[in-house]
Short mmCIF file of C-alpha atoms and ligand atoms in Angstrom, two decimals:
data_model
loop_
_atom_site.label_atom_id
_atom_site.label_comp_id
_atom_site.label_asym_id
_atom_site.label_seq_id
_atom_site.Cartn_x
_atom_site.Cartn_y
_atom_site.Cartn_z
CA MET S 1 7.36 -5.16 -13.30
CA VAL S 2 4.20 -3.04 -13.42
CA ARG S 3 5.40 -1.58 -16.70
CA GLN S 4 6.14 -5.04 -18.04
CA CYS S 5 2.61 -6.20 -17.17
CA ALA S 6 0.87 -3.09 -18.48
CA PRO S 7 3.22 -1.61 -21.09
CA ASN S 8 0.60 0.58 -22.77
CA ALA S 9 -1.02 2.08 -19.70
CA ASP S 10 -0.07 5.05 -17.56
CA ILE S 11 0.69 4.20 -13.92
CA CYS S 12 -0.96 5.82 -10.91
CA LEU S 13 1.07 4.65 -7.92
CA ALA S 14 -0.70 4.39 -4.58
CA VAL S 15 1.46 6.30 -2.09
CA LYS S 16 -1.26 6.60 0.49
CA ALA S 17 -0.57 5.60 4.10
CA ASN S 18 3.00 6.84 3.91
CA ALA S 19 3.55 4.84 0.70
CA TYR S 20 2.24 1.66 2.31
CA GLY S 21 4.53 2.37 5.29
CA HIS S 22 7.69 2.74 3.21
CA GLY S 23 8.07 6.50 3.65
CA TYR S 24 6.33 8.64 1.07
CA GLU S 25 9.17 11.15 0.76
CA LEU S 26 11.65 8.48 -0.32
CA LEU S 27 9.24 6.49 -2.42
CA THR S 28 7.62 9.37 -4.23
CA ALA S 29 10.91 10.96 -5.23
CA LEU S 30 12.11 7.56 -6.44
CA ALA S 31 8.91 6.93 -8.38
CA TYR S 32 9.12 10.39 -9.96
CA ASP S 33 12.63 9.56 -11.17
CA PHE S 34 11.22 6.36 -12.66
CA GLY S 35 8.77 8.50 -14.66
CA ILE S 36 5.65 8.09 -12.52
CA ARG S 37 3.47 11.18 -12.86
CA TRP S 38 0.25 9.98 -11.20
CA PHE S 39 -0.05 9.32 -7.48
CA GLY S 40 -2.92 8.01 -5.34
CA VAL S 41 -3.46 9.32 -1.80
CA ALA S 42 -6.18 8.67 0.77
CA THR S 43 -6.43 12.02 2.54
CA VAL S 44 -6.29 15.65 1.51
CA GLN S 45 -3.33 16.17 3.86
CA GLU S 46 -1.43 13.38 2.11
CA GLY S 47 -2.10 15.16 -1.17
CA ILE S 48 -0.93 18.49 0.20
CA ASN S 49 2.26 16.85 1.54
CA LEU S 50 2.97 15.38 -1.85
CA ARG S 51 2.40 18.65 -3.64
CA LYS S 52 4.86 20.33 -1.24
CA LEU S 53 7.37 17.53 -1.69
CA LEU S 54 7.52 17.93 -5.46
CA PRO S 55 6.83 21.64 -5.95
CA GLY S 56 6.41 22.78 -9.53
CA LYS S 57 6.60 19.22 -10.81
CA ASN S 58 4.06 18.12 -13.33
CA ILE S 59 2.37 15.45 -11.21
CA ASN S 60 -1.25 14.47 -10.84
CA ILE S 61 -2.64 13.49 -7.47
CA ILE S 62 -5.89 11.57 -7.08
CA LEU S 63 -7.66 11.33 -3.76
CA TYR S 64 -8.86 7.70 -3.43
CA GLY S 65 -11.61 8.61 -0.95
CA ILE S 66 -14.59 10.96 -0.91
CA PRO S 67 -13.72 14.38 0.56
CA GLN S 68 -15.71 16.24 3.22
CA ALA S 69 -17.38 19.50 2.26
CA PHE S 70 -14.88 21.64 4.24
CA GLU S 71 -11.94 20.09 2.33
CA TYR S 72 -12.86 21.44 -1.13
CA PRO S 73 -10.94 24.77 -0.80
CA ALA S 74 -7.72 22.88 0.00
CA ILE S 75 -8.40 20.42 -2.82
CA LEU S 76 -8.74 23.32 -5.29
CA ASP S 77 -5.74 25.19 -3.87
CA HIS S 78 -3.48 22.16 -4.22
CA GLN S 79 -5.00 20.89 -7.47
CA LEU S 80 -5.97 17.50 -6.15
CA GLU S 81 -8.20 15.36 -8.32
CA ILE S 82 -11.17 13.67 -6.71
CA PHE S 83 -13.55 10.80 -7.19
CA ILE S 84 -17.19 11.76 -7.71
CA ALA S 85 -19.70 9.11 -6.72
CA SER S 86 -23.09 10.81 -6.54
CA GLU S 87 -25.17 13.65 -7.93
CA GLN S 88 -25.18 15.25 -4.49
CA GLN S 89 -21.38 15.21 -4.44
CA ARG S 90 -21.27 16.69 -7.95
CA GLN S 91 -23.42 19.62 -6.77
CA LEU S 92 -21.13 20.14 -3.77
CA ALA S 93 -18.06 20.05 -6.00
CA MET S 94 -19.66 22.48 -8.47
CA THR S 95 -20.53 24.93 -5.72
CA ALA S 96 -16.99 24.72 -4.32
CA ALA S 97 -15.40 25.26 -7.71
CA SER S 98 -17.65 28.13 -8.81
CA GLY S 99 -16.19 31.45 -7.83
CA SER S 100 -12.81 29.89 -7.04
CA GLY S 101 -11.52 30.64 -10.51
CA LYS S 102 -10.14 27.11 -10.62
CA ILE S 103 -11.16 23.92 -12.38
CA LEU S 104 -11.81 20.89 -10.22
CA HIS S 105 -10.59 17.70 -11.89
CA THR S 106 -12.89 14.79 -11.21
CA HIS S 107 -12.99 11.05 -11.89
CA LEU S 108 -16.41 9.45 -11.99
CA LYS S 109 -16.22 6.41 -9.68
CA ILE S 110 -18.60 3.60 -10.61
CA ASP S 111 -19.30 0.79 -8.17
CA THR S 112 -19.26 -2.30 -10.38
CA GLY S 113 -18.91 -4.70 -7.47
CA MET S 114 -16.70 -3.37 -4.67
CA GLY S 115 -19.64 -2.11 -2.62
CA ARG S 116 -17.64 0.80 -1.27
CA ILE S 117 -17.61 4.28 -2.82
CA GLY S 118 -18.97 4.69 -6.33
CA CYS S 119 -22.29 5.40 -7.97
CA GLN S 120 -24.55 2.54 -9.09
CA PRO S 121 -23.90 1.45 -12.69
CA ASP S 122 -27.39 2.60 -13.78
CA GLU S 123 -26.60 6.13 -12.53
CA ALA S 124 -23.25 6.35 -14.27
CA LEU S 125 -24.32 7.65 -17.69
CA ALA S 126 -26.40 10.51 -16.34
CA LEU S 127 -23.75 11.46 -13.78
CA ALA S 128 -21.02 11.39 -16.43
CA GLY S 129 -23.12 13.65 -18.68
CA ASN S 130 -23.76 16.08 -15.82
CA LEU S 131 -20.08 16.13 -14.81
CA ALA S 132 -19.00 16.78 -18.38
CA SER S 133 -21.28 19.80 -18.58
CA SER S 134 -20.78 21.25 -15.09
CA PRO S 135 -19.16 24.67 -14.88
CA GLY S 136 -15.90 24.66 -12.92
CA ILE S 137 -15.57 20.88 -13.25
CA ALA S 138 -13.60 18.77 -15.68
CA LEU S 139 -14.45 15.10 -16.17
CA ARG S 140 -10.89 13.91 -16.19
CA GLY S 141 -11.53 10.20 -15.87
CA VAL S 142 -13.89 7.32 -15.25
CA CYS S 143 -12.94 4.47 -12.95
CA THR S 144 -13.97 1.49 -10.88
CA HIS S 145 -12.30 -0.87 -8.40
CA LEU S 146 -11.83 -4.69 -8.25
CA PRO S 147 -12.40 -6.44 -4.90
CA LEU S 148 -11.75 -10.00 -6.09
CA SER S 149 -8.94 -9.62 -8.58
CA ASP S 150 -6.64 -11.65 -6.29
CA SER S 151 -8.97 -14.64 -5.91
CA GLU S 152 -8.83 -18.00 -7.70
CA ASN S 153 -12.15 -17.50 -9.37
CA THR S 154 -11.74 -15.00 -12.22
CA ASP S 155 -15.36 -14.86 -13.40
CA TYR S 156 -16.55 -12.11 -11.08
CA THR S 157 -13.69 -9.79 -12.02
CA SER S 158 -14.03 -10.52 -15.72
CA ASN S 159 -17.72 -9.64 -15.57
CA GLN S 160 -16.98 -6.46 -13.67
CA ILE S 161 -14.46 -5.35 -16.27
CA THR S 162 -16.93 -6.09 -19.09
CA ARG S 163 -19.69 -4.12 -17.38
CA PHE S 164 -17.31 -1.22 -16.81
CA ALA S 165 -16.09 -1.29 -20.45
CA ASP S 166 -19.74 -1.35 -21.64
CA LEU S 167 -20.52 1.75 -19.56
CA VAL S 168 -17.51 3.60 -20.94
CA ALA S 169 -18.58 2.64 -24.50
CA ALA S 170 -22.12 3.87 -23.76
CA MET S 171 -20.66 7.24 -22.61
CA ARG S 172 -18.70 7.54 -25.80
CA GLY S 173 -21.84 6.56 -27.74
CA GLN S 174 -23.62 9.53 -26.18
CA GLY S 175 -20.80 11.88 -27.07
CA ILE S 176 -19.38 12.06 -23.55
CA ASN S 177 -15.59 11.96 -23.41
CA PRO S 178 -14.79 9.78 -20.37
CA GLY S 179 -11.20 11.02 -20.19
CA ILE S 180 -8.71 8.64 -18.60
CA VAL S 181 -10.30 5.20 -18.03
CA HIS S 182 -8.84 3.26 -15.08
CA CYS S 183 -9.74 0.22 -13.11
CA ALA S 184 -6.86 -2.16 -12.23
CA ASN S 185 -5.18 -2.56 -8.86
CA SER S 186 -2.09 -4.76 -8.59
CA ALA S 187 -3.82 -8.13 -8.96
CA GLY S 188 -6.04 -6.73 -11.70
CA LEU S 189 -3.17 -5.44 -13.80
CA SER S 190 -1.20 -8.66 -13.32
CA ARG S 191 -3.96 -11.05 -14.19
CA PHE S 192 -6.49 -9.22 -16.36
CA PRO S 193 -4.88 -7.45 -19.33
CA GLU S 194 -8.35 -6.28 -20.39
CA SER S 195 -8.49 -4.23 -17.15
CA HIS S 196 -5.61 -1.97 -18.17
CA PHE S 197 -7.54 0.65 -20.17
CA ASP S 198 -5.63 3.99 -20.11
CA MET S 199 -4.10 3.76 -16.61
CA VAL S 200 -3.45 1.16 -13.91
CA ARG S 201 -3.42 1.88 -10.16
CA PRO S 202 -0.92 -0.46 -8.51
CA GLY S 203 -0.04 -0.40 -4.84
CA ILE S 204 1.23 -3.58 -3.19
CA MET S 205 2.88 -4.99 -6.32
CA ALA S 206 5.05 -1.86 -6.63
CA TYR S 207 6.18 -2.50 -3.06
CA GLY S 208 7.22 -6.01 -3.97
CA TYR S 209 4.42 -8.30 -2.80
CA ASN S 210 2.61 -10.81 -4.96
CA PRO S 211 -0.97 -9.61 -4.77
CA GLY S 212 -2.78 -12.89 -4.27
CA VAL S 213 -2.65 -16.11 -6.22
CA LEU S 214 -0.44 -14.91 -9.01
CA HIS S 215 1.66 -16.73 -11.51
CA GLY S 216 3.56 -15.13 -14.38
CA PRO S 217 5.49 -11.86 -14.34
CA GLY S 218 3.43 -10.18 -11.62
CA SER S 219 4.49 -12.83 -9.14
CA GLN S 220 8.20 -12.24 -9.67
CA VAL S 221 8.38 -9.12 -7.51
CA ARG S 222 10.69 -8.82 -4.52
CA PRO S 223 9.85 -6.96 -1.30
CA VAL S 224 11.14 -3.42 -1.20
CA MET S 225 11.10 -3.06 2.58
CA ALA S 226 13.49 -4.61 5.08
CA LEU S 227 13.22 -4.02 8.85
CA GLN S 228 16.64 -3.92 10.42
CA SER S 229 17.93 -3.41 13.96
CA THR S 230 20.84 -4.38 16.21
CA ILE S 231 21.09 -6.50 19.31
CA SER S 232 20.85 -4.27 22.38
CA PHE S 233 21.75 -6.84 25.04
CA VAL S 234 22.90 -10.51 25.32
CA LYS S 235 23.02 -12.84 28.29
CA SER S 236 23.36 -16.52 29.12
CA ILE S 237 20.33 -18.26 30.60
CA PRO S 238 20.12 -21.76 32.06
CA GLN S 239 17.78 -24.46 30.81
CA GLY S 240 14.25 -23.96 32.16
CA THR S 241 14.35 -20.14 32.20
CA PRO S 242 10.91 -18.64 31.49
CA VAL S 243 11.09 -15.65 29.15
CA SER S 244 9.01 -12.45 28.51
CA TYR S 245 5.39 -11.59 29.37
CA GLY S 246 3.23 -14.56 30.20
CA HIS S 247 6.28 -16.78 30.35
CA ARG S 248 5.04 -18.39 27.15
CA TRP S 249 8.51 -19.64 26.24
CA ILE S 250 10.87 -21.59 28.49
CA SER S 251 14.40 -22.41 27.38
CA MET S 252 14.87 -26.13 26.79
CA ARG S 253 18.63 -25.84 27.13
CA ASP S 254 21.31 -23.49 28.43
CA THR S 255 21.51 -20.80 25.77
CA ARG S 256 22.39 -17.22 24.86
CA LEU S 257 19.44 -14.87 24.69
CA ALA S 258 19.51 -11.60 22.78
CA THR S 259 17.23 -8.59 23.18
CA ILE S 260 16.29 -6.62 20.03
CA PRO S 261 14.90 -3.12 20.57
CA VAL S 262 11.90 -3.61 18.28
CA GLY S 263 8.39 -4.39 19.41
CA TYR S 264 4.75 -4.10 18.55
CA ALA S 265 4.89 -0.31 18.95
CA ASP S 266 7.25 -0.39 15.97
CA GLY S 267 4.82 -2.52 14.00
CA LEU S 268 6.19 -5.98 14.80
CA LEU S 269 2.90 -7.70 15.54
CA ARG S 270 2.54 -9.35 18.96
CA LEU S 271 0.33 -11.97 17.30
CA ALA S 272 3.43 -13.20 15.44
CA SER S 273 5.29 -13.94 18.72
CA GLY S 274 7.29 -17.12 18.51
CA ALA S 275 6.57 -17.70 14.80
CA LEU S 276 9.43 -15.77 13.19
CA GLN S 277 13.08 -16.20 12.43
CA PHE S 278 15.47 -13.25 12.33
CA ALA S 279 18.75 -13.10 10.41
CA VAL S 280 21.50 -12.31 12.89
CA GLY S 281 24.78 -10.84 11.66
CA GLN S 282 25.92 -8.75 8.76
CA ALA S 283 24.95 -10.04 5.28
CA PRO S 284 26.12 -12.30 3.76
CA ASN S 285 27.36 -13.85 7.02
CA THR S 286 24.02 -14.15 8.74
CA ARG S 287 22.37 -17.05 10.48
CA LEU S 288 18.70 -17.58 11.24
CA CYS S 289 17.67 -17.57 14.89
CA PRO S 290 14.16 -17.99 16.29
CA GLN S 291 12.34 -15.11 17.92
CA VAL S 292 11.14 -16.46 21.27
CA GLY S 293 8.62 -15.40 23.89
CA THR S 294 5.98 -12.70 23.66
CA ILE S 295 6.91 -9.68 21.54
CA CYS S 296 6.81 -6.68 23.91
CA MET S 297 5.91 -3.07 23.10
CA ASP S 298 9.49 -1.96 22.34
CA GLN S 299 11.59 -5.11 22.54
CA CYS S 300 11.67 -8.75 21.59
CA LEU S 301 13.91 -11.72 22.23
CA VAL S 302 15.94 -14.09 20.10
CA ASP S 303 17.44 -17.46 21.05
CA LEU S 304 20.99 -17.26 19.69
CA GLY S 305 21.85 -20.82 20.77
CA PRO S 306 24.40 -22.05 23.33
CA ASP S 307 27.54 -21.39 21.29
CA ALA S 308 26.62 -17.92 20.13
CA ARG S 309 29.34 -15.32 20.00
CA GLU S 310 27.26 -12.35 18.95
CA THR S 311 27.32 -9.33 21.23
CA ALA S 312 25.34 -6.08 21.56
CA GLY S 313 25.61 -4.11 18.36
CA THR S 314 25.31 -7.10 16.06
CA ALA S 315 23.03 -6.42 13.10
CA VAL S 316 19.67 -8.18 12.93
CA THR S 317 17.32 -8.30 9.97
CA ILE S 318 13.80 -8.86 11.21
CA PHE S 319 12.38 -9.21 7.72
CA GLY S 320 13.27 -8.39 4.14
CA HIS S 321 16.61 -8.35 2.36
CA GLY S 322 19.19 -10.41 4.14
CA ASN S 323 16.56 -12.53 5.83
CA ALA S 324 15.53 -15.31 3.43
CA ALA S 325 13.07 -16.76 5.96
CA THR S 326 10.93 -13.79 6.88
CA THR S 327 9.06 -11.14 4.87
CA ALA S 328 6.07 -8.99 5.65
CA MET S 329 4.09 -11.84 4.08
CA THR S 330 5.47 -14.38 6.60
CA ILE S 331 4.55 -12.10 9.49
CA ALA S 332 1.15 -11.47 7.95
CA GLN S 333 0.52 -15.21 7.67
CA ALA S 334 1.60 -15.70 11.31
CA ALA S 335 -0.92 -13.06 12.35
CA SER S 336 -3.71 -14.03 9.92
CA THR S 337 -3.54 -10.80 7.99
CA ILE S 338 -2.09 -9.42 4.73
CA PRO S 339 1.31 -7.87 4.02
CA TYR S 340 -0.33 -4.47 3.44
CA GLU S 341 -1.12 -4.32 7.17
CA ILE S 342 2.43 -5.17 8.14
CA THR S 343 4.21 -2.56 6.00
CA CYS S 344 1.56 0.11 6.69
CA GLY S 345 1.91 -0.63 10.40
CA ILE S 346 5.64 0.12 10.67
CA ALA S 347 5.63 2.99 13.12
CA GLU S 348 6.62 6.54 12.40
CA ARG S 349 9.47 6.30 14.93
CA VAL S 350 11.27 3.73 12.78
CA PRO S 351 13.66 5.64 10.50
CA ARG S 352 13.27 4.98 6.76
CA ILE S 353 16.56 4.65 4.92
CA LEU S 354 17.07 4.13 1.20
CA GLN S 355 19.75 1.51 0.45
C1 LIG R 401 -8.95 2.93 -5.37
C2 LIG R 401 -7.72 2.11 -5.22
N1 LIG R 401 -7.01 1.80 -6.32
C3 LIG R 401 -5.88 1.06 -6.24
C4 LIG R 401 -5.43 0.58 -5.04
C5 LIG R 401 -4.15 -0.28 -5.00
O1 LIG R 401 -4.45 -1.56 -4.58
P1 LIG R 401 -3.29 -2.71 -4.52
O2 LIG R 401 -2.37 -2.28 -3.43
O3 LIG R 401 -4.00 -3.94 -4.19
O4 LIG R 401 -2.63 -2.70 -5.84
C6 LIG R 401 -6.14 0.85 -3.87
C7 LIG R 401 -5.68 0.32 -2.58
O5 LIG R 401 -6.28 0.28 -1.59
C8 LIG R 401 -7.32 1.65 -3.96
O6 LIG R 401 -8.03 1.96 -2.89
#
């Protein structure tokens, strides 16, 4: 879908935060097989892990944050590419690179409206010139980031893209080769074709979530992640039985109550207690049952209904494939957050399996 939206741009896939919680080993190998050669990470350690995962492969890894001074030797050793956002940082990078015998690949990050890392637009030309002429440093790219590409109002983002494009043109006008020009996150690449430049940097869209108020091809994605478990215990309870911490749910009828060994320590948000439906059974023979009572640290409860025949060991899909009612987006909405936080929050102890 990303390729369909941005057919002429390279793709730098964000695999930071354990590939948005999906398991970077699985996802990166899969992405490599799909022809992805650029990856975005948030920490130097994530970059090192990736390098070790695909040894000898011709991949490019960009660190999406600003490194600390002590991290430069590891960055050079593992050929990670970094954002440069200030003259002070350029000097630090140049010192680190000099004498290492290696070239540090850098991407000038311009803050055109995110307000996070990035130099001010009026500093960009001088900094680009200095980077291009710094010994030990290669100006590999110029980039910016879009904070409002998923919002209804498109004016702000359009203006940002124009300002960015003007800066890149001014660099070229001064004989500076900006290298790879990149700007678009998922919502940007889906909605603003003029943001594609040489490379797009999708994250959430590649993991199957519609990044914001999208229509058109970018909205057709399907979630990659499903969270599955099995019933660990079932019992009958009479009408009026209070259930789980705080006794926030009381059965209105005699029913069968199932325990699922998944809780907020696995990433199933306690804030979503009582607002979700799980698919019980093996697909395609599943039925939706409500999660009831407070979600505990390691367990939660499901009302199977009075006539239920399911026993311990029955499959349960908490969200994703096989559960048409619940996705990470549904859980996010129940907890007033975004799907990014749900998938990123799936705990390390939950095994990742490729199906
Ligand atoms: C610099 C940068 N580019 C791209 C992305 C991908 O964003 P999205 O997941 O919204 O596509 C991120 C995500 O945080 C980012 O920090």
